[in-house]
Amino acid sequence: MNENIDVNINVQDETKLVQIKSVLKNETRDQETKKSVKFNKVEVYSFERCQGYLSIPASDNDSSSITLGMRYFHNEYESFISQDEFLKFKRKIDLDKIKKFLNLIEKGEITALNDDIIERAKEILSKRDFYEENIEQDLAISADILCPILSLEQRMEKLANLGYSREEIDSKESEDINLIRESRLVCGCICSKLNMVCGESGDLCSCFANGINCQIDRIKFPCSCNLKRCKNVYGMKRFNPKTVFDHYKKVLYGKNVESEDTPRKKGRKRKNTSNMRLSKRKKINNEQINLDDD
């Protein structure tokens, strides 16, 4: 073979093909959407309502109260192939609740919560198609509309629609609810009302008799005593919102978080080594001068 043959090789610059990623932030990275957990399948189980026996309604009067619960077994089942499909289904239900709320307002069956809430509900319904398609957009509506507190009449109506008659509703639940309400009011000692001093009258102080401390959350509740008229050997505790807030911060940020008011331990001061060095140099210079004189 002839070694003097000129061979022309077209070599492509490989550096043009390689895209080197910079560690510095750029606009395209900042605009990237944040990662979130998504499920590929969602199963929805629906349960029928029944009489609950599980809570104490605060809005009812003392004469009659009932609660709503769920049956032990579901009566409907739906499956969605993706989370987005389920969110679209849920969005339609929320929009229907808003529409029902406005209809009840117009009929005068319920009182208006707030003019701003009504205006916001009307604005959402006027853009219903937009919110049905863009499920990532928050409705920003009051929870009193999507999950309202039902009155006693509304709960009775729901049970009636499920086939419950007045005779089938257990009235003993109402009696139990009233007993619990009364027991919540009857708490703490009444020493101050009886013109007594806690701890000095023996077992007449209910807190002292049960071996517990007196508790004051507000004036004369639950205990009627005060700092001057309480000699309970088990002590007395007063509600302190700052203590509650400090506990909240400790739970939220970790056990090692110290309160702002707690004094910090002072560390040992570091000695000023520069002055020590200067004094040593002076001593050395003085010794050299003395040697020169000698």
Tab-separated table of C-alpha atoms in Angstrom:
chain	number	residue	atom	x	y	z
A	1	MET	CA	0.000	0.000	0.000
A	2	ASN	CA	1.104	3.525	-0.712
A	3	GLU	CA	1.684	5.273	2.585
A	4	ASN	CA	1.553	8.726	0.942
A	5	ILE	CA	-2.146	8.555	0.116
A	6	ASP	CA	-3.943	11.600	1.428
A	7	VAL	CA	-6.971	10.609	3.380
A	8	ASN	CA	-9.586	13.298	4.095
A	9	ILE	CA	-11.639	12.429	7.132
A	10	ASN	CA	-14.540	14.640	8.050
A	11	VAL	CA	-14.560	14.588	11.795
A	12	GLN	CA	-17.573	16.100	13.454
A	13	ASP	CA	-16.959	18.161	16.520
A	14	GLU	CA	-18.355	16.045	19.330
A	15	THR	CA	-18.525	19.009	21.661
A	16	LYS	CA	-21.412	20.384	19.593
A	17	LEU	CA	-23.478	17.253	20.224
A	18	VAL	CA	-22.900	17.076	23.959
A	19	GLN	CA	-25.134	19.360	26.007
A	20	ILE	CA	-23.363	20.237	29.193
A	21	LYS	CA	-25.819	21.014	32.023
A	22	SER	CA	-24.901	23.911	34.219
A	23	VAL	CA	-25.222	23.697	37.985
A	24	LEU	CA	-26.428	27.288	38.070
A	25	LYS	CA	-30.149	28.048	38.213
A	26	ASN	CA	-31.840	29.060	34.994
A	27	GLU	CA	-35.333	30.148	34.013
A	28	THR	CA	-36.332	26.825	32.482
A	29	ARG	CA	-35.585	24.930	35.712
A	30	ASP	CA	-37.470	27.451	37.830
A	31	GLN	CA	-40.536	27.044	35.634
A	32	GLU	CA	-40.602	23.265	35.999
A	33	THR	CA	-43.661	21.948	37.819
A	34	LYS	CA	-43.181	20.434	41.228
A	35	LYS	CA	-43.485	16.687	41.522
A	36	SER	CA	-46.507	15.335	43.377
A	37	VAL	CA	-47.896	11.927	44.207
A	38	LYS	CA	-50.574	10.648	41.827
A	39	PHE	CA	-52.552	7.434	41.940
A	40	ASN	CA	-53.350	5.387	38.860
A	41	LYS	CA	-56.614	4.061	40.333
A	42	VAL	CA	-59.142	5.494	42.786
A	43	GLU	CA	-61.918	3.494	44.423
A	44	VAL	CA	-64.864	5.302	46.029
A	45	TYR	CA	-67.162	3.618	48.550
A	46	SER	CA	-70.452	5.319	49.458
A	47	PHE	CA	-72.240	4.629	52.727
A	48	GLU	CA	-75.863	5.248	53.605
A	49	ARG	CA	-76.773	7.526	56.497
A	50	CYS	CA	-78.219	6.288	59.781
A	51	GLN	CA	-78.634	7.457	63.360
A	52	GLY	CA	-75.170	8.107	64.700
A	53	TYR	CA	-74.738	7.949	68.514
A	54	LEU	CA	-71.283	9.497	68.078
A	55	SER	CA	-71.227	13.261	68.740
A	56	ILE	CA	-72.752	16.115	70.736
A	57	PRO	CA	-74.420	18.688	68.428
A	58	ALA	CA	-73.797	22.213	69.659
A	59	SER	CA	-76.531	23.858	67.564
A	60	ASP	CA	-79.501	21.912	68.987
A	61	ASN	CA	-81.643	22.820	71.966
A	62	ASP	CA	-81.620	20.762	75.142
A	63	SER	CA	-84.970	19.073	74.552
A	64	SER	CA	-84.153	16.925	71.520
A	65	SER	CA	-80.978	16.010	69.639
A	66	ILE	CA	-79.968	13.328	67.201
A	67	THR	CA	-76.774	12.693	65.266
A	68	LEU	CA	-76.036	11.246	61.843
A	69	GLY	CA	-73.673	8.363	61.210
A	70	MET	CA	-72.873	5.831	58.482
A	71	ARG	CA	-73.852	2.233	58.096
A	72	TYR	CA	-71.207	-0.466	58.527
A	73	PHE	CA	-71.378	-1.632	54.884
A	74	HIS	CA	-71.295	0.461	51.721
A	75	ASN	CA	-74.197	0.562	49.301
A	76	GLU	CA	-72.403	2.016	46.245
A	77	TYR	CA	-68.996	1.478	44.658
A	78	GLU	CA	-67.251	3.403	41.901
A	79	SER	CA	-63.809	2.973	40.380
A	80	PHE	CA	-61.813	5.552	38.436
A	81	ILE	CA	-58.882	4.692	36.187
A	82	SER	CA	-56.906	7.793	37.196
A	83	GLN	CA	-56.781	10.415	39.881
A	84	ASP	CA	-57.612	13.186	37.400
A	85	GLU	CA	-60.836	11.409	36.442
A	86	PHE	CA	-61.831	11.175	40.109
A	87	LEU	CA	-61.020	14.866	40.709
A	88	LYS	CA	-63.249	15.835	37.774
A	89	PHE	CA	-66.034	13.730	39.265
A	90	LYS	CA	-65.543	15.389	42.667
A	91	ARG	CA	-65.405	18.858	41.104
A	92	LYS	CA	-68.869	18.332	39.548
A	93	ILE	CA	-70.267	17.310	42.942
A	94	ASP	CA	-68.818	20.456	44.566
A	95	LEU	CA	-70.275	22.679	41.852
A	96	ASP	CA	-73.697	21.031	42.295
A	97	LYS	CA	-73.503	21.783	46.044
A	98	ILE	CA	-72.805	25.446	45.298
A	99	LYS	CA	-75.777	25.557	42.908
A	100	LYS	CA	-78.041	23.947	45.514
A	101	PHE	CA	-76.840	26.455	48.118
A	102	LEU	CA	-77.791	29.412	45.906
A	103	ASN	CA	-81.201	27.885	45.155
A	104	LEU	CA	-81.929	27.523	48.872
A	105	ILE	CA	-80.870	31.144	49.425
A	106	GLU	CA	-83.270	32.351	46.724
A	107	LYS	CA	-86.140	30.312	48.204
A	108	GLY	CA	-85.394	31.690	51.656
A	109	GLU	CA	-84.985	28.233	53.215
A	110	ILE	CA	-81.582	29.103	54.681
A	111	THR	CA	-80.115	32.377	55.868
A	112	ALA	CA	-77.274	33.992	53.991
A	113	LEU	CA	-73.863	33.449	55.561
A	114	ASN	CA	-72.076	36.423	54.077
A	115	ASP	CA	-72.543	38.660	51.028
A	116	ASP	CA	-68.973	37.969	49.910
A	117	ILE	CA	-69.590	34.193	50.035
A	118	ILE	CA	-72.734	34.547	47.924
A	119	GLU	CA	-70.944	36.708	45.357
A	120	ARG	CA	-68.089	34.194	45.184
A	121	ALA	CA	-70.550	31.316	44.682
A	122	LYS	CA	-72.255	33.169	41.821
A	123	GLU	CA	-68.893	33.944	40.224
A	124	ILE	CA	-67.868	30.262	40.321
A	125	LEU	CA	-71.131	29.103	38.726
A	126	SER	CA	-70.784	31.693	35.971
A	127	LYS	CA	-67.427	30.041	35.082
A	128	ARG	CA	-68.588	26.459	35.640
A	129	ASP	CA	-67.160	25.107	32.368
A	130	PHE	CA	-63.762	26.591	33.178
A	131	TYR	CA	-63.622	25.023	36.672
A	132	GLU	CA	-64.811	21.637	35.380
A	133	GLU	CA	-61.949	21.487	32.888
A	134	ASN	CA	-59.237	23.058	35.079
A	135	ILE	CA	-59.399	20.898	38.176
A	136	GLU	CA	-56.051	22.241	39.430
A	137	GLN	CA	-57.710	25.623	40.025
A	138	ASP	CA	-58.897	25.951	43.619
A	139	LEU	CA	-62.542	26.984	44.062
A	140	ALA	CA	-61.638	29.098	47.127
A	141	ILE	CA	-65.148	28.766	48.551
A	142	SER	CA	-66.231	28.553	52.170
A	143	ALA	CA	-66.349	25.102	53.768
A	144	ASP	CA	-69.807	25.997	55.127
A	145	ILE	CA	-71.121	25.445	51.591
A	146	LEU	CA	-69.263	22.277	50.618
A	147	CYS	CA	-69.589	20.700	54.079
A	148	PRO	CA	-72.399	22.558	55.898
A	149	ILE	CA	-73.468	22.046	59.508
A	150	LEU	CA	-76.913	20.453	59.381
A	151	SER	CA	-79.648	21.645	61.697
A	152	LEU	CA	-81.853	19.231	63.649
A	153	GLU	CA	-84.659	19.564	61.082
A	154	GLN	CA	-82.285	18.802	58.204
A	155	ARG	CA	-80.973	15.696	59.962
A	156	MET	CA	-84.524	14.519	60.669
A	157	GLU	CA	-85.375	15.099	57.009
A	158	LYS	CA	-82.408	13.012	55.844
A	159	LEU	CA	-83.435	10.129	58.083
A	160	ALA	CA	-87.037	10.429	56.872
A	161	ASN	CA	-85.858	10.228	53.241
A	162	LEU	CA	-84.029	6.998	54.124
A	163	GLY	CA	-87.237	5.450	55.448
A	164	TYR	CA	-86.970	6.286	59.154
A	165	SER	CA	-90.217	7.175	60.884
A	166	ARG	CA	-90.486	9.289	64.028
A	167	GLU	CA	-91.164	6.157	66.066
A	168	GLU	CA	-88.063	4.375	64.737
A	169	ILE	CA	-85.695	7.156	65.850
A	170	ASP	CA	-84.204	6.244	69.218
A	171	SER	CA	-85.087	8.989	71.716
A	172	LYS	CA	-82.584	7.603	74.257
A	173	GLU	CA	-79.761	9.212	72.253
A	174	SER	CA	-81.263	12.633	73.003
A	175	GLU	CA	-81.343	11.839	76.739
A	176	ASP	CA	-77.701	10.705	76.693
A	177	ILE	CA	-76.658	13.870	74.847
A	178	ASN	CA	-78.376	16.076	77.430
A	179	LEU	CA	-76.681	14.206	80.294
A	180	ILE	CA	-73.267	14.732	78.682
A	181	ARG	CA	-73.999	18.445	78.200
A	182	GLU	CA	-74.945	18.828	81.852
A	183	SER	CA	-71.860	16.915	83.028
A	184	ARG	CA	-69.634	19.302	81.063
A	185	LEU	CA	-71.083	22.260	82.956
A	186	VAL	CA	-70.850	20.625	86.383
A	187	CYS	CA	-67.087	20.521	86.921
A	188	GLY	CA	-64.594	22.089	89.283
A	189	CYS	CA	-65.039	23.056	92.917
A	190	ILE	CA	-67.532	25.633	94.212
A	191	CYS	CA	-65.617	26.630	97.351
A	192	SER	CA	-65.674	30.340	96.584
A	193	LYS	CA	-69.424	30.275	95.980
A	194	LEU	CA	-69.890	28.666	99.399
A	195	ASN	CA	-67.512	31.219	100.985
A	196	MET	CA	-64.947	28.516	101.788
A	197	VAL	CA	-61.208	28.166	101.195
A	198	CYS	CA	-60.045	25.219	99.111
A	199	GLY	CA	-58.280	22.604	101.215
A	200	GLU	CA	-59.301	24.017	104.599
A	201	SER	CA	-62.806	22.541	104.612
A	202	GLY	CA	-61.674	18.988	103.993
A	203	ASP	CA	-63.736	16.874	101.610
A	204	LEU	CA	-66.206	19.698	100.967
A	205	CYS	CA	-63.787	20.809	98.237
A	206	SER	CA	-64.434	18.375	95.393
A	207	CYS	CA	-60.932	18.841	93.922
A	208	PHE	CA	-59.224	18.157	97.259
A	209	ALA	CA	-61.520	15.173	97.948
A	210	ASN	CA	-60.569	13.563	94.608
A	211	GLY	CA	-56.862	14.269	95.039
A	212	ILE	CA	-56.541	16.614	92.046
A	213	ASN	CA	-55.474	20.202	91.597
A	214	CYS	CA	-57.856	23.113	91.051
A	215	GLN	CA	-58.116	24.383	87.472
A	216	ILE	CA	-58.966	27.892	86.266
A	217	ASP	CA	-59.427	28.398	82.528
A	218	ARG	CA	-61.274	31.693	82.910
A	219	ILE	CA	-62.827	33.641	85.795
A	220	LYS	CA	-64.705	31.209	88.084
A	221	PHE	CA	-64.592	28.331	85.583
A	222	PRO	CA	-64.262	25.439	86.033
A	223	CYS	CA	-63.184	26.122	89.636
A	224	SER	CA	-64.597	29.178	91.381
A	225	CYS	CA	-61.488	29.823	93.530
A	226	ASN	CA	-58.583	32.197	92.913
A	227	LEU	CA	-54.933	32.491	93.917
A	228	LYS	CA	-55.689	34.134	97.286
A	229	ARG	CA	-58.508	31.755	98.245
A	230	CYS	CA	-56.983	28.418	97.239
A	231	LYS	CA	-54.981	26.290	99.675
A	232	ASN	CA	-55.397	22.995	97.885
A	233	VAL	CA	-52.350	20.874	98.772
A	234	TYR	CA	-52.470	19.395	95.254
A	235	GLY	CA	-51.979	22.855	93.781
A	236	MET	CA	-53.836	25.062	91.334
A	237	LYS	CA	-53.302	25.450	87.586
A	238	ARG	CA	-54.280	28.448	85.512
A	239	PHE	CA	-54.713	28.457	81.748
A	240	ASN	CA	-51.737	30.161	80.151
A	241	PRO	CA	-51.987	30.757	76.379
A	242	LYS	CA	-48.223	31.305	76.150
A	243	THR	CA	-47.559	27.822	77.546
A	244	VAL	CA	-49.936	26.355	74.965
A	245	PHE	CA	-48.184	28.263	72.170
A	246	ASP	CA	-44.747	27.111	73.349
A	247	HIS	CA	-45.975	23.512	73.384
A	248	TYR	CA	-47.357	23.985	69.870
A	249	LYS	CA	-43.982	25.253	68.617
A	250	LYS	CA	-42.171	22.383	70.320
A	251	VAL	CA	-44.433	19.796	68.686
A	252	LEU	CA	-44.309	21.517	65.295
A	253	TYR	CA	-40.595	22.246	65.040
A	254	GLY	CA	-39.142	19.481	67.190
A	255	LYS	CA	-38.369	18.714	70.800
A	256	ASN	CA	-35.067	20.596	70.808
A	257	VAL	CA	-36.612	23.993	70.072
A	258	GLU	CA	-36.183	26.331	73.038
A	259	SER	CA	-38.621	29.039	73.973
A	260	GLU	CA	-37.655	32.631	73.199
A	261	ASP	CA	-37.902	33.556	76.869
A	262	THR	CA	-35.735	30.733	78.194
A	263	PRO	CA	-32.271	32.055	79.094
A	264	ARG	CA	-29.419	30.600	77.110
A	265	LYS	CA	-26.402	29.118	78.839
A	266	LYS	CA	-23.390	31.379	78.707
A	267	GLY	CA	-20.220	29.759	77.424
A	268	ARG	CA	-16.744	30.362	78.789
A	269	LYS	CA	-15.113	33.526	77.519
A	270	ARG	CA	-12.095	33.005	75.358
A	271	LYS	CA	-8.917	34.581	76.636
A	272	ASN	CA	-7.454	37.430	74.631
A	273	THR	CA	-4.322	35.761	73.245
A	274	SER	CA	-3.125	38.879	71.409
A	275	ASN	CA	-2.454	40.756	74.683
A	276	MET	CA	-0.590	37.717	76.035
A	277	ARG	CA	1.630	37.654	72.961
A	278	LEU	CA	2.421	41.369	73.284
A	279	SER	CA	3.353	40.977	76.959
A	280	LYS	CA	5.667	38.046	76.079
A	281	ARG	CA	7.348	40.109	73.379
A	282	LYS	CA	7.941	42.955	75.829
A	283	LYS	CA	9.537	40.565	78.299
A	284	ILE	CA	11.820	39.187	75.590
A	285	ASN	CA	12.840	42.679	74.447
A	286	ASN	CA	13.608	43.724	78.045
A	287	GLU	CA	15.756	40.628	78.536
A	288	GLN	CA	17.694	41.414	75.337
A	289	ILE	CA	18.299	45.004	76.498
A	290	ASN	CA	19.591	43.793	79.854
A	291	LEU	CA	21.951	41.364	78.147
A	292	ASP	CA	23.306	44.137	75.914
A	293	ASP	CA	23.989	46.320	78.966
A	294	ASP	CA	25.873	43.533	80.607
